[in-house]
Amino acid sequence: MSTVKLKRLRINQYRNVRPGTELHFDDGVNLVLGQNGSGKTTLLSLLSAVSRSVFEELSQEEFDLEYVLTSGSFTVLAQVSHRRRLDPAAVDPAGNARLWDSDYTVHIKDSSTGQECAIVSGPVGEGQSRGRVPLVMDWSFIAATLSNRGDSFGVLRNDLFAAASAYRFDESLECFAAMTGRKASLKSAATPPPAYTSWRSSRGTSVTEGAYVPAELSRALHQSFREPGEDPALNDAGKPLASQMAVALGVKTVSIIPNQRARLHSPHENSFRVEGFTFEVTRGEGQTVHHDLLSYGQKRLLAFFYYLAVNPSIVIADELVNGLHHSWIKSCMDAIGDRQAFLTSQNPLLFDYVEFDSIEQVEARFITCKSEHVDGAEQLVWQNMPREDAARFYEAYTDEIEQVGEILITRGLW
């Protein structure tokens, strides 16, 4: 499993967030608290963007961010900004209008050796050769830079690629739509695209593409399609995920069936494309139910376990408990395992599945979101729980008299 963790985020400029906001995160579960309209979903979407280092949805916005990712002994410091040009008449060497200036710097440090390496840095404008950076951080370029630095850098490279799947698990059924191959009803910067995987081989070269498909399922499909005349099959690769889904739902079995959309097998070219999956649930009495006929809560539970299969490192979930029975909430929290998680919930039941070992951990694990008016304008104020509040919370928590949600509410912390 990938060991990538998001350690810190500093926001110098982003929408109406207070400039200079700096957040520090726990390696385990982080809880985002706040009333409606305080920017919780906005924060989760931003956390998804920096975890994935993908800022394409912010291409028409100005921002200035600094964030730190760690993997094993490696620390990755990324600084990225995107600003509208003051001179709208400027053009790049190719003659294209340069409407924005984008700058980025990435430093990697190995704490075990003290080695520090600046991987990429410099200005990038629209229309230039790497004009998609930093709107999509160029980990491919970084990977090439790391390729000659030994196996440990290769692990780091793979971990960074794995973190690129850290989409936001939404509060409704957008992720459910994505895993079944359908577009989201509401486009969001952090919502996963419809799941697909494809492979094409022609004249000795092959091209593999895909999005929002668990790596083990993608590998199994690619292997299955290489044999002419065979139907696509997941074989044993899909059994662990299907078994986890069945246990969580309390049903006999869950079957995962790839939706084949196109296939070609000829002497000159082989290709296939799968767009999402069909999920069939078999109950104890033997009745099989198609995924579209499941309840709202069942759909969300299936979608969350699929989401975890896609994301080996960082979990970002908005209102996780929506539609879930308390036993299902426990199953979800247990399934998160060693992943770092960022969770919101208006239901205090979620908080009882999180433990605290110190005041410092309370400070790191709680992020409070508020909306204030400054000079007549709304400003979002995000911060780790202040030390004094964390101490009051931890004192009550160690007394073991009140539930976590009760402590937060009765002491005015939520």
mmCIF file of C-alpha atoms in Angstrom:
data_model
loop_
_atom_site.group_PDB
_atom_site.id
_atom_site.type_symbol
_atom_site.label_atom_id
_atom_site.label_comp_id
_atom_site.label_asym_id
_atom_site.label_seq_id
_atom_site.Cartn_x
_atom_site.Cartn_y
_atom_site.Cartn_z
ATOM 1 C CA MET A 1 0.000 0.000 0.000
ATOM 2 C CA SER A 2 1.182 3.507 -0.831
ATOM 3 C CA THR A 3 2.554 5.434 2.148
ATOM 4 C CA VAL A 4 1.916 8.967 0.858
ATOM 5 C CA LYS A 5 0.680 11.409 3.499
ATOM 6 C CA LEU A 6 -0.320 15.059 3.153
ATOM 7 C CA LYS A 7 1.467 16.778 6.041
ATOM 8 C CA ARG A 8 0.905 20.485 5.555
ATOM 9 C CA LEU A 9 -0.967 22.986 3.401
ATOM 10 C CA ARG A 10 -0.359 26.733 3.318
ATOM 11 C CA ILE A 11 -2.820 28.915 1.422
ATOM 12 C CA ASN A 12 -1.392 32.270 0.417
ATOM 13 C CA GLN A 13 -4.212 32.910 -2.044
ATOM 14 C CA TYR A 14 -7.282 30.838 -2.880
ATOM 15 C CA ARG A 15 -10.782 32.208 -3.420
ATOM 16 C CA ASN A 16 -12.020 33.895 -0.235
ATOM 17 C CA VAL A 17 -9.920 31.834 2.178
ATOM 18 C CA ARG A 18 -8.012 33.953 4.688
ATOM 19 C CA PRO A 19 -4.508 34.547 3.222
ATOM 20 C CA GLY A 20 -1.749 32.914 5.210
ATOM 21 C CA THR A 21 -3.925 29.990 6.346
ATOM 22 C CA GLU A 22 -1.699 27.051 7.312
ATOM 23 C CA LEU A 23 -3.021 23.599 8.200
ATOM 24 C CA HIS A 24 -1.130 20.616 9.626
ATOM 25 C CA PHE A 25 -2.508 17.101 9.349
ATOM 26 C CA ASP A 26 -2.392 13.848 11.269
ATOM 27 C CA ASP A 27 -1.222 10.717 9.444
ATOM 28 C CA GLY A 28 -4.470 8.961 10.367
ATOM 29 C CA VAL A 29 -8.011 10.329 10.484
ATOM 30 C CA ASN A 30 -8.584 14.092 10.189
ATOM 31 C CA LEU A 31 -12.044 15.492 10.977
ATOM 32 C CA VAL A 32 -13.271 18.687 9.298
ATOM 33 C CA LEU A 33 -15.844 20.531 11.437
ATOM 34 C CA GLY A 34 -18.053 23.466 10.559
ATOM 35 C CA GLN A 35 -21.541 24.747 9.892
ATOM 36 C CA ASN A 36 -23.119 24.752 6.442
ATOM 37 C CA GLY A 37 -21.480 27.345 4.213
ATOM 38 C CA SER A 38 -18.192 27.386 6.113
ATOM 39 C CA GLY A 39 -16.226 25.855 3.230
ATOM 40 C CA LYS A 40 -15.887 22.213 4.300
ATOM 41 C CA THR A 41 -16.530 20.833 0.813
ATOM 42 C CA THR A 42 -14.341 23.567 -0.679
ATOM 43 C CA LEU A 43 -11.525 22.482 1.635
ATOM 44 C CA LEU A 44 -11.959 18.800 0.753
ATOM 45 C CA SER A 45 -11.855 19.624 -2.954
ATOM 46 C CA LEU A 46 -8.667 21.622 -2.429
ATOM 47 C CA LEU A 47 -7.140 18.761 -0.415
ATOM 48 C CA SER A 48 -7.937 16.463 -3.332
ATOM 49 C CA ALA A 49 -6.284 18.857 -5.785
ATOM 50 C CA VAL A 50 -3.039 19.127 -3.804
ATOM 51 C CA SER A 51 -2.921 15.399 -2.982
ATOM 52 C CA ARG A 52 -3.276 14.618 -6.702
ATOM 53 C CA SER A 53 -1.266 17.687 -7.786
ATOM 54 C CA VAL A 54 -3.976 18.322 -10.367
ATOM 55 C CA PHE A 55 -5.274 21.901 -10.659
ATOM 56 C CA GLU A 56 -6.966 21.864 -14.076
ATOM 57 C CA GLU A 57 -10.366 22.780 -12.659
ATOM 58 C CA LEU A 58 -8.766 25.942 -11.241
ATOM 59 C CA SER A 59 -7.398 27.090 -14.592
ATOM 60 C CA GLN A 60 -9.549 30.244 -14.529
ATOM 61 C CA GLU A 61 -8.763 31.113 -10.909
ATOM 62 C CA GLU A 62 -5.806 32.713 -9.188
ATOM 63 C CA PHE A 63 -4.142 30.724 -6.434
ATOM 64 C CA ASP A 64 -0.883 30.485 -4.522
ATOM 65 C CA LEU A 65 -0.308 27.301 -2.519
ATOM 66 C CA GLU A 66 2.451 25.457 -0.716
ATOM 67 C CA TYR A 67 2.066 21.866 0.446
ATOM 68 C CA VAL A 68 4.123 18.971 1.786
ATOM 69 C CA LEU A 69 3.726 15.282 0.943
ATOM 70 C CA THR A 70 5.747 12.515 2.571
ATOM 71 C CA SER A 71 6.444 8.941 1.516
ATOM 72 C CA GLY A 72 8.691 6.816 3.676
ATOM 73 C CA SER A 73 11.835 8.848 4.355
ATOM 74 C CA PHE A 74 11.106 11.275 1.499
ATOM 75 C CA THR A 75 9.574 14.726 1.851
ATOM 76 C CA VAL A 76 8.113 16.507 -1.176
ATOM 77 C CA LEU A 77 7.673 20.270 -0.891
ATOM 78 C CA ALA A 78 5.597 21.749 -3.710
ATOM 79 C CA GLN A 79 4.974 25.456 -4.300
ATOM 80 C CA VAL A 80 2.540 26.384 -7.029
ATOM 81 C CA SER A 81 0.922 29.640 -8.137
ATOM 82 C CA HIS A 82 -1.358 30.656 -10.975
ATOM 83 C CA ARG A 83 -2.002 34.335 -11.648
ATOM 84 C CA ARG A 84 -3.645 36.383 -14.355
ATOM 85 C CA ARG A 85 -1.121 38.381 -16.395
ATOM 86 C CA LEU A 86 -1.095 42.123 -15.987
ATOM 87 C CA ASP A 87 -0.252 42.565 -19.673
ATOM 88 C CA PRO A 88 -3.060 40.964 -21.724
ATOM 89 C CA ALA A 89 -1.180 41.711 -24.963
ATOM 90 C CA ALA A 90 1.718 39.385 -24.107
ATOM 91 C CA VAL A 91 2.249 36.315 -26.265
ATOM 92 C CA ASP A 92 4.424 33.221 -25.918
ATOM 93 C CA PRO A 93 7.128 32.212 -28.457
ATOM 94 C CA ALA A 94 4.499 30.380 -30.527
ATOM 95 C CA GLY A 95 2.382 33.519 -30.833
ATOM 96 C CA ASN A 96 -0.361 32.370 -28.460
ATOM 97 C CA ALA A 97 -1.893 34.799 -25.989
ATOM 98 C CA ARG A 98 -0.447 34.387 -22.502
ATOM 99 C CA LEU A 99 -3.337 35.111 -20.186
ATOM 100 C CA TRP A 100 -1.846 33.474 -17.102
ATOM 101 C CA ASP A 101 1.496 33.050 -15.387
ATOM 102 C CA SER A 102 2.073 29.755 -13.588
ATOM 103 C CA ASP A 103 5.098 29.076 -11.416
ATOM 104 C CA TYR A 104 6.039 25.929 -9.596
ATOM 105 C CA THR A 105 8.883 24.486 -7.576
ATOM 106 C CA VAL A 106 9.219 20.939 -6.295
ATOM 107 C CA HIS A 107 11.910 19.915 -3.801
ATOM 108 C CA ILE A 108 12.478 16.361 -2.630
ATOM 109 C CA LYS A 109 14.490 15.595 0.488
ATOM 110 C CA ASP A 110 15.555 12.196 1.792
ATOM 111 C CA SER A 111 15.687 12.506 5.565
ATOM 112 C CA SER A 112 17.634 9.259 5.885
ATOM 113 C CA THR A 113 20.590 10.696 3.938
ATOM 114 C CA GLY A 114 19.966 14.442 4.156
ATOM 115 C CA GLN A 115 19.996 14.607 0.367
ATOM 116 C CA GLU A 116 17.891 17.395 -1.130
ATOM 117 C CA CYS A 117 17.057 17.699 -4.827
ATOM 118 C CA ALA A 118 15.117 20.433 -6.628
ATOM 119 C CA ILE A 119 13.293 18.421 -9.262
ATOM 120 C CA VAL A 120 11.497 21.117 -11.245
ATOM 121 C CA SER A 121 11.131 24.852 -10.915
ATOM 122 C CA GLY A 122 10.461 27.889 -13.038
ATOM 123 C CA PRO A 123 7.721 29.866 -14.778
ATOM 124 C CA VAL A 124 5.296 28.180 -17.159
ATOM 125 C CA GLY A 125 2.801 30.064 -19.309
ATOM 126 C CA GLU A 126 -0.129 28.997 -21.470
ATOM 127 C CA GLY A 127 0.905 27.742 -24.869
ATOM 128 C CA GLN A 128 4.409 26.742 -23.807
ATOM 129 C CA SER A 129 5.706 23.190 -24.080
ATOM 130 C CA ARG A 130 4.769 22.305 -20.504
ATOM 131 C CA GLY A 131 1.795 24.633 -20.331
ATOM 132 C CA ARG A 132 -0.250 22.055 -18.363
ATOM 133 C CA VAL A 133 2.140 22.324 -15.450
ATOM 134 C CA PRO A 134 1.406 23.079 -12.643
ATOM 135 C CA LEU A 135 -2.297 22.656 -13.500
ATOM 136 C CA VAL A 136 -1.241 19.017 -13.690
ATOM 137 C CA MET A 137 1.988 18.525 -11.764
ATOM 138 C CA ASP A 138 4.434 16.830 -14.098
ATOM 139 C CA TRP A 139 5.179 13.670 -12.114
ATOM 140 C CA SER A 140 6.183 12.027 -15.409
ATOM 141 C CA PHE A 141 9.008 14.544 -15.681
ATOM 142 C CA ILE A 142 9.869 13.954 -12.032
ATOM 143 C CA ALA A 143 9.817 10.193 -12.605
ATOM 144 C CA ALA A 144 12.319 10.558 -15.430
ATOM 145 C CA THR A 145 14.518 12.641 -13.159
ATOM 146 C CA LEU A 146 14.317 10.011 -10.433
ATOM 147 C CA SER A 147 14.868 7.021 -12.715
ATOM 148 C CA ASN A 148 18.644 7.029 -12.272
ATOM 149 C CA ARG A 149 18.617 7.514 -8.525
ATOM 150 C CA GLY A 150 17.960 3.951 -7.353
ATOM 151 C CA ASP A 151 15.070 1.765 -6.278
ATOM 152 C CA SER A 152 14.061 3.938 -3.324
ATOM 153 C CA PHE A 153 13.291 6.835 -5.660
ATOM 154 C CA GLY A 154 11.281 4.430 -7.798
ATOM 155 C CA VAL A 155 9.087 3.642 -4.796
ATOM 156 C CA LEU A 156 8.573 7.358 -4.221
ATOM 157 C CA ARG A 157 7.646 7.833 -7.876
ATOM 158 C CA ASN A 158 5.054 5.029 -7.683
ATOM 159 C CA ASP A 159 3.615 6.434 -4.450
ATOM 160 C CA LEU A 160 3.182 9.869 -6.021
ATOM 161 C CA PHE A 161 1.373 8.328 -8.980
ATOM 162 C CA ALA A 162 -0.857 6.363 -6.588
ATOM 163 C CA ALA A 163 -1.822 9.563 -4.753
ATOM 164 C CA ALA A 164 -3.117 10.939 -8.065
ATOM 165 C CA SER A 165 -6.297 8.885 -7.446
ATOM 166 C CA ALA A 166 -7.262 10.790 -4.274
ATOM 167 C CA TYR A 167 -10.580 12.144 -5.531
ATOM 168 C CA ARG A 168 -13.291 13.375 -3.156
ATOM 169 C CA PHE A 169 -15.881 10.780 -2.144
ATOM 170 C CA ASP A 170 -18.952 12.973 -2.454
ATOM 171 C CA GLU A 171 -21.911 13.300 -0.113
ATOM 172 C CA SER A 172 -24.359 11.731 -2.590
ATOM 173 C CA LEU A 173 -23.957 9.210 -5.441
ATOM 174 C CA GLU A 174 -21.482 10.814 -7.853
ATOM 175 C CA CYS A 175 -18.806 8.201 -7.063
ATOM 176 C CA PHE A 176 -21.392 5.454 -7.505
ATOM 177 C CA ALA A 177 -22.143 6.829 -10.973
ATOM 178 C CA ALA A 178 -18.418 6.965 -11.783
ATOM 179 C CA MET A 179 -17.703 3.344 -10.867
ATOM 180 C CA THR A 180 -20.595 2.170 -13.026
ATOM 181 C CA GLY A 181 -19.213 4.133 -15.986
ATOM 182 C CA ARG A 182 -21.578 7.104 -15.914
ATOM 183 C CA LYS A 183 -20.835 10.814 -15.830
ATOM 184 C CA ALA A 184 -21.433 12.789 -12.683
ATOM 185 C CA SER A 185 -24.631 14.854 -12.656
ATOM 186 C CA LEU A 186 -22.707 17.788 -11.188
ATOM 187 C CA LYS A 187 -19.188 18.490 -12.410
ATOM 188 C CA SER A 188 -16.726 19.053 -9.590
ATOM 189 C CA ALA A 189 -12.994 19.592 -9.440
ATOM 190 C CA ALA A 190 -12.585 16.602 -7.167
ATOM 191 C CA THR A 191 -15.253 14.188 -8.461
ATOM 192 C CA PRO A 192 -13.795 11.138 -10.230
ATOM 193 C CA PRO A 193 -14.393 10.723 -13.957
ATOM 194 C CA PRO A 194 -16.387 7.742 -15.279
ATOM 195 C CA ALA A 195 -14.338 4.592 -14.742
ATOM 196 C CA TYR A 196 -12.718 3.148 -17.854
ATOM 197 C CA THR A 197 -9.700 1.155 -18.932
ATOM 198 C CA SER A 198 -8.471 0.556 -22.469
ATOM 199 C CA TRP A 199 -5.578 -1.076 -24.281
ATOM 200 C CA ARG A 200 -4.440 -0.910 -27.897
ATOM 201 C CA SER A 201 -1.583 -2.756 -29.583
ATOM 202 C CA SER A 202 -0.512 -2.053 -33.150
ATOM 203 C CA ARG A 203 2.739 -2.686 -35.021
ATOM 204 C CA GLY A 204 4.618 -3.770 -31.938
ATOM 205 C CA THR A 205 3.642 -0.843 -29.738
ATOM 206 C CA SER A 206 0.923 -0.733 -27.090
ATOM 207 C CA VAL A 207 -0.925 2.056 -25.340
ATOM 208 C CA THR A 208 -2.754 1.671 -22.027
ATOM 209 C CA GLU A 209 -5.173 4.249 -20.656
ATOM 210 C CA GLY A 210 -7.658 4.411 -17.829
ATOM 211 C CA ALA A 211 -9.181 6.320 -14.956
ATOM 212 C CA TYR A 212 -10.836 5.443 -11.652
ATOM 213 C CA VAL A 213 -10.275 1.689 -11.919
ATOM 214 C CA PRO A 214 -8.500 -0.253 -9.138
ATOM 215 C CA ALA A 215 -5.037 -1.273 -10.305
ATOM 216 C CA GLU A 216 -5.598 -4.983 -9.709
ATOM 217 C CA LEU A 217 -8.827 -4.957 -11.746
ATOM 218 C CA SER A 218 -7.173 -3.053 -14.578
ATOM 219 C CA ARG A 219 -4.267 -5.514 -14.720
ATOM 220 C CA ALA A 220 -6.634 -8.503 -14.753
ATOM 221 C CA LEU A 221 -8.706 -7.057 -17.602
ATOM 222 C CA HIS A 222 -5.647 -6.256 -19.678
ATOM 223 C CA GLN A 223 -4.395 -9.810 -19.230
ATOM 224 C CA SER A 224 -7.808 -11.270 -20.079
ATOM 225 C CA PHE A 225 -8.210 -9.276 -23.281
ATOM 226 C CA ARG A 226 -4.877 -10.354 -24.718
ATOM 227 C CA GLU A 227 -6.356 -13.758 -25.590
ATOM 228 C CA PRO A 228 -8.533 -13.696 -28.746
ATOM 229 C CA GLY A 229 -12.110 -14.874 -28.404
ATOM 230 C CA GLU A 230 -12.203 -14.687 -24.625
ATOM 231 C CA ASP A 231 -14.769 -12.593 -22.793
ATOM 232 C CA PRO A 232 -13.320 -10.035 -20.379
ATOM 233 C CA ALA A 233 -12.926 -11.517 -16.927
ATOM 234 C CA LEU A 234 -11.546 -10.402 -13.592
ATOM 235 C CA ASN A 235 -10.756 -13.961 -12.479
ATOM 236 C CA ASP A 236 -9.356 -13.930 -8.944
ATOM 237 C CA ALA A 237 -8.419 -10.234 -9.047
ATOM 238 C CA GLY A 238 -11.925 -9.020 -8.246
ATOM 239 C CA LYS A 239 -12.622 -11.511 -5.460
ATOM 240 C CA PRO A 240 -11.084 -9.579 -2.519
ATOM 241 C CA LEU A 241 -13.068 -6.430 -3.344
ATOM 242 C CA ALA A 242 -16.270 -8.375 -4.069
ATOM 243 C CA SER A 243 -15.865 -10.286 -0.798
ATOM 244 C CA GLN A 244 -15.352 -7.081 1.193
ATOM 245 C CA MET A 245 -18.471 -5.590 -0.367
ATOM 246 C CA ALA A 246 -20.526 -8.714 0.402
ATOM 247 C CA VAL A 247 -19.423 -8.833 4.048
ATOM 248 C CA ALA A 248 -20.126 -5.125 4.544
ATOM 249 C CA LEU A 249 -23.572 -5.380 2.942
ATOM 250 C CA GLY A 250 -24.409 -8.620 4.770
ATOM 251 C CA VAL A 251 -25.282 -10.474 1.560
ATOM 252 C CA LYS A 252 -24.256 -13.819 0.088
ATOM 253 C CA THR A 253 -22.149 -12.556 -2.812
ATOM 254 C CA VAL A 254 -21.344 -9.484 -4.880
ATOM 255 C CA SER A 255 -20.370 -9.984 -8.533
ATOM 256 C CA ILE A 256 -18.305 -7.383 -10.407
ATOM 257 C CA ILE A 257 -18.871 -7.495 -14.173
ATOM 258 C CA PRO A 258 -16.882 -5.259 -16.559
ATOM 259 C CA ASN A 259 -18.944 -3.280 -19.065
ATOM 260 C CA GLN A 260 -17.290 -4.081 -22.395
ATOM 261 C CA ARG A 261 -17.805 -1.251 -24.901
ATOM 262 C CA ALA A 262 -15.424 -2.049 -27.734
ATOM 263 C CA ARG A 263 -13.058 -4.783 -28.801
ATOM 264 C CA LEU A 264 -10.971 -5.511 -31.887
ATOM 265 C CA HIS A 265 -8.758 -8.485 -32.607
ATOM 266 C CA SER A 266 -7.011 -8.710 -35.966
ATOM 267 C CA PRO A 267 -3.577 -9.650 -37.317
ATOM 268 C CA HIS A 268 -2.638 -5.955 -37.311
ATOM 269 C CA GLU A 269 -4.291 -4.499 -34.227
ATOM 270 C CA ASN A 270 -5.739 -5.563 -30.901
ATOM 271 C CA SER A 271 -7.761 -3.244 -28.708
ATOM 272 C CA PHE A 272 -10.452 -3.160 -26.058
ATOM 273 C CA ARG A 273 -12.294 -0.666 -23.878
ATOM 274 C CA VAL A 274 -14.242 -1.222 -20.677
ATOM 275 C CA GLU A 275 -16.404 1.582 -19.294
ATOM 276 C CA GLY A 276 -17.306 0.984 -15.675
ATOM 277 C CA PHE A 277 -18.652 -2.105 -13.962
ATOM 278 C CA THR A 278 -21.976 -3.751 -13.224
ATOM 279 C CA PHE A 279 -22.485 -4.938 -9.647
ATOM 280 C CA GLU A 280 -24.902 -7.783 -8.933
ATOM 281 C CA VAL A 281 -25.834 -8.558 -5.328
ATOM 282 C CA THR A 282 -27.048 -12.048 -4.392
ATOM 283 C CA ARG A 283 -29.006 -12.189 -1.175
ATOM 284 C CA GLY A 284 -29.209 -15.107 1.227
ATOM 285 C CA GLU A 285 -32.379 -16.469 -0.345
ATOM 286 C CA GLY A 286 -30.649 -16.556 -3.731
ATOM 287 C CA GLN A 287 -32.275 -13.464 -5.276
ATOM 288 C CA THR A 288 -29.895 -11.447 -7.484
ATOM 289 C CA VAL A 289 -30.312 -7.666 -7.574
ATOM 290 C CA HIS A 290 -28.798 -5.250 -10.117
ATOM 291 C CA HIS A 291 -26.927 -2.291 -8.602
ATOM 292 C CA ASP A 292 -29.517 0.238 -9.814
ATOM 293 C CA LEU A 293 -32.173 -1.472 -7.661
ATOM 294 C CA LEU A 294 -30.213 -1.184 -4.429
ATOM 295 C CA SER A 295 -31.112 1.301 -1.713
ATOM 296 C CA TYR A 296 -29.385 4.676 -1.398
ATOM 297 C CA GLY A 297 -27.317 3.468 1.552
ATOM 298 C CA GLN A 298 -26.327 0.233 -0.192
ATOM 299 C CA LYS A 299 -25.148 2.183 -3.233
ATOM 300 C CA ARG A 300 -23.033 4.490 -1.071
ATOM 301 C CA LEU A 301 -21.508 1.546 0.789
ATOM 302 C CA LEU A 302 -20.556 -0.225 -2.451
ATOM 303 C CA ALA A 303 -19.183 3.036 -3.830
ATOM 304 C CA PHE A 304 -17.021 3.644 -0.757
ATOM 305 C CA PHE A 305 -15.392 0.202 -0.858
ATOM 306 C CA TYR A 306 -14.741 0.658 -4.571
ATOM 307 C CA TYR A 307 -13.285 4.117 -3.801
ATOM 308 C CA LEU A 308 -10.927 2.552 -1.237
ATOM 309 C CA ALA A 309 -9.803 -0.021 -3.807
ATOM 310 C CA VAL A 310 -8.850 2.840 -6.141
ATOM 311 C CA ASN A 311 -7.114 4.879 -3.415
ATOM 312 C CA PRO A 312 -4.230 3.137 -1.631
ATOM 313 C CA SER A 313 -3.049 6.203 0.286
ATOM 314 C CA ILE A 314 -5.378 9.159 0.907
ATOM 315 C CA VAL A 315 -9.140 9.089 1.589
ATOM 316 C CA ILE A 316 -11.191 12.282 1.220
ATOM 317 C CA ALA A 317 -14.860 11.737 2.102
ATOM 318 C CA ASP A 318 -17.655 14.288 2.393
ATOM 319 C CA GLU A 319 -20.482 13.351 4.800
ATOM 320 C CA LEU A 320 -19.404 9.715 4.902
ATOM 321 C CA VAL A 321 -22.269 8.594 7.168
ATOM 322 C CA ASN A 322 -25.036 9.694 4.774
ATOM 323 C CA GLY A 323 -27.466 6.792 4.371
ATOM 324 C CA LEU A 324 -25.291 4.355 6.333
ATOM 325 C CA HIS A 325 -26.351 2.168 9.269
ATOM 326 C CA HIS A 326 -24.024 2.499 12.276
ATOM 327 C CA SER A 327 -22.571 -0.972 11.634
ATOM 328 C CA TRP A 328 -21.763 0.097 8.068
ATOM 329 C CA ILE A 329 -20.015 3.217 9.390
ATOM 330 C CA LYS A 330 -17.794 0.972 11.504
ATOM 331 C CA SER A 331 -17.077 -1.240 8.474
ATOM 332 C CA CYS A 332 -16.035 1.831 6.470
ATOM 333 C CA MET A 333 -13.782 3.178 9.216
ATOM 334 C CA ASP A 334 -12.166 -0.235 9.706
ATOM 335 C CA ALA A 335 -11.622 -0.557 5.946
ATOM 336 C CA ILE A 336 -9.776 2.780 5.788
ATOM 337 C CA GLY A 337 -6.972 1.036 7.668
ATOM 338 C CA ASP A 338 -3.601 2.804 7.525
ATOM 339 C CA ARG A 339 -4.673 5.324 4.909
ATOM 340 C CA GLN A 340 -4.693 8.996 5.791
ATOM 341 C CA ALA A 341 -8.288 10.228 5.841
ATOM 342 C CA PHE A 342 -10.029 13.608 5.677
ATOM 343 C CA LEU A 343 -13.680 13.292 6.704
ATOM 344 C CA THR A 344 -16.639 15.601 7.239
ATOM 345 C CA SER A 345 -19.897 14.775 8.959
ATOM 346 C CA GLN A 346 -22.869 16.651 10.365
ATOM 347 C CA ASN A 347 -23.689 13.434 12.239
ATOM 348 C CA PRO A 348 -21.642 13.087 15.467
ATOM 349 C CA LEU A 349 -21.853 9.286 15.241
ATOM 350 C CA LEU A 350 -18.794 9.255 12.959
ATOM 351 C CA PHE A 351 -16.565 10.871 15.589
ATOM 352 C CA ASP A 352 -16.958 7.965 18.007
ATOM 353 C CA TYR A 353 -14.867 5.790 15.689
ATOM 354 C CA VAL A 354 -11.816 8.078 16.048
ATOM 355 C CA GLU A 355 -9.370 7.835 18.956
ATOM 356 C CA PHE A 356 -7.100 10.479 20.478
ATOM 357 C CA ASP A 357 -3.835 9.842 22.318
ATOM 358 C CA SER A 358 -2.740 13.382 23.201
ATOM 359 C CA ILE A 359 -3.639 17.049 23.093
ATOM 360 C CA GLU A 360 -1.273 17.435 20.145
ATOM 361 C CA GLN A 361 -3.184 14.766 18.245
ATOM 362 C CA VAL A 362 -6.477 16.548 18.959
ATOM 363 C CA GLU A 363 -4.978 19.742 17.518
ATOM 364 C CA ALA A 364 -3.894 17.931 14.357
ATOM 365 C CA ARG A 365 -6.993 15.796 13.865
ATOM 366 C CA PHE A 366 -9.623 18.530 14.141
ATOM 367 C CA ILE A 367 -9.836 21.225 11.469
ATOM 368 C CA THR A 368 -12.448 23.879 12.137
ATOM 369 C CA CYS A 369 -14.109 25.875 9.362
ATOM 370 C CA LYS A 370 -15.854 29.206 9.920
ATOM 371 C CA SER A 371 -17.188 32.030 7.817
ATOM 372 C CA GLU A 372 -16.484 35.593 8.957
ATOM 373 C CA HIS A 373 -17.103 39.041 7.513
ATOM 374 C CA VAL A 374 -14.024 41.207 7.097
ATOM 375 C CA ASP A 375 -14.463 44.735 5.732
ATOM 376 C CA GLY A 376 -17.907 43.798 4.460
ATOM 377 C CA ALA A 377 -16.733 40.687 2.586
ATOM 378 C CA GLU A 378 -17.114 37.032 3.558
ATOM 379 C CA GLN A 379 -13.881 35.286 4.467
ATOM 380 C CA LEU A 380 -13.389 31.567 5.115
ATOM 381 C CA VAL A 381 -11.332 30.849 8.214
ATOM 382 C CA TRP A 382 -9.821 27.371 8.370
ATOM 383 C CA GLN A 383 -7.539 26.296 11.207
ATOM 384 C CA ASN A 384 -6.404 23.400 13.316
ATOM 385 C CA MET A 385 -8.186 23.289 16.646
ATOM 386 C CA PRO A 386 -6.522 25.887 18.926
ATOM 387 C CA ARG A 387 -4.381 24.505 21.760
ATOM 388 C CA GLU A 388 -6.700 25.746 24.509
ATOM 389 C CA ASP A 389 -9.767 24.143 22.879
ATOM 390 C CA ALA A 390 -7.843 20.923 22.235
ATOM 391 C CA ALA A 391 -6.862 20.757 25.925
ATOM 392 C CA ARG A 392 -10.480 21.241 27.044
ATOM 393 C CA PHE A 393 -11.616 18.538 24.621
ATOM 394 C CA TYR A 394 -8.915 16.065 25.657
ATOM 395 C CA GLU A 395 -9.650 16.510 29.357
ATOM 396 C CA ALA A 396 -13.294 15.629 28.789
ATOM 397 C CA TYR A 397 -12.372 12.819 26.390
ATOM 398 C CA THR A 398 -10.101 11.097 28.921
ATOM 399 C CA ASP A 399 -12.881 11.259 31.536
ATOM 400 C CA GLU A 400 -14.797 8.795 29.305
ATOM 401 C CA ILE A 401 -18.145 10.199 30.399
ATOM 402 C CA GLU A 402 -19.347 11.901 27.206
ATOM 403 C CA GLN A 403 -19.265 10.816 23.582
ATOM 404 C CA VAL A 404 -16.971 12.760 21.236
ATOM 405 C CA GLY A 405 -19.898 14.535 19.567
ATOM 406 C CA GLU A 406 -21.315 15.551 22.943
ATOM 407 C CA ILE A 407 -17.981 16.983 24.050
ATOM 408 C CA LEU A 408 -17.704 19.080 20.901
ATOM 409 C CA ILE A 409 -21.260 20.398 21.165
ATOM 410 C CA THR A 410 -21.468 21.090 24.913
ATOM 411 C CA ARG A 411 -18.141 22.939 24.916
ATOM 412 C CA GLY A 412 -18.970 25.017 21.867
ATOM 413 C CA LEU A 413 -16.257 23.411 19.721
ATOM 414 C CA TRP A 414 -18.593 22.386 16.877
#
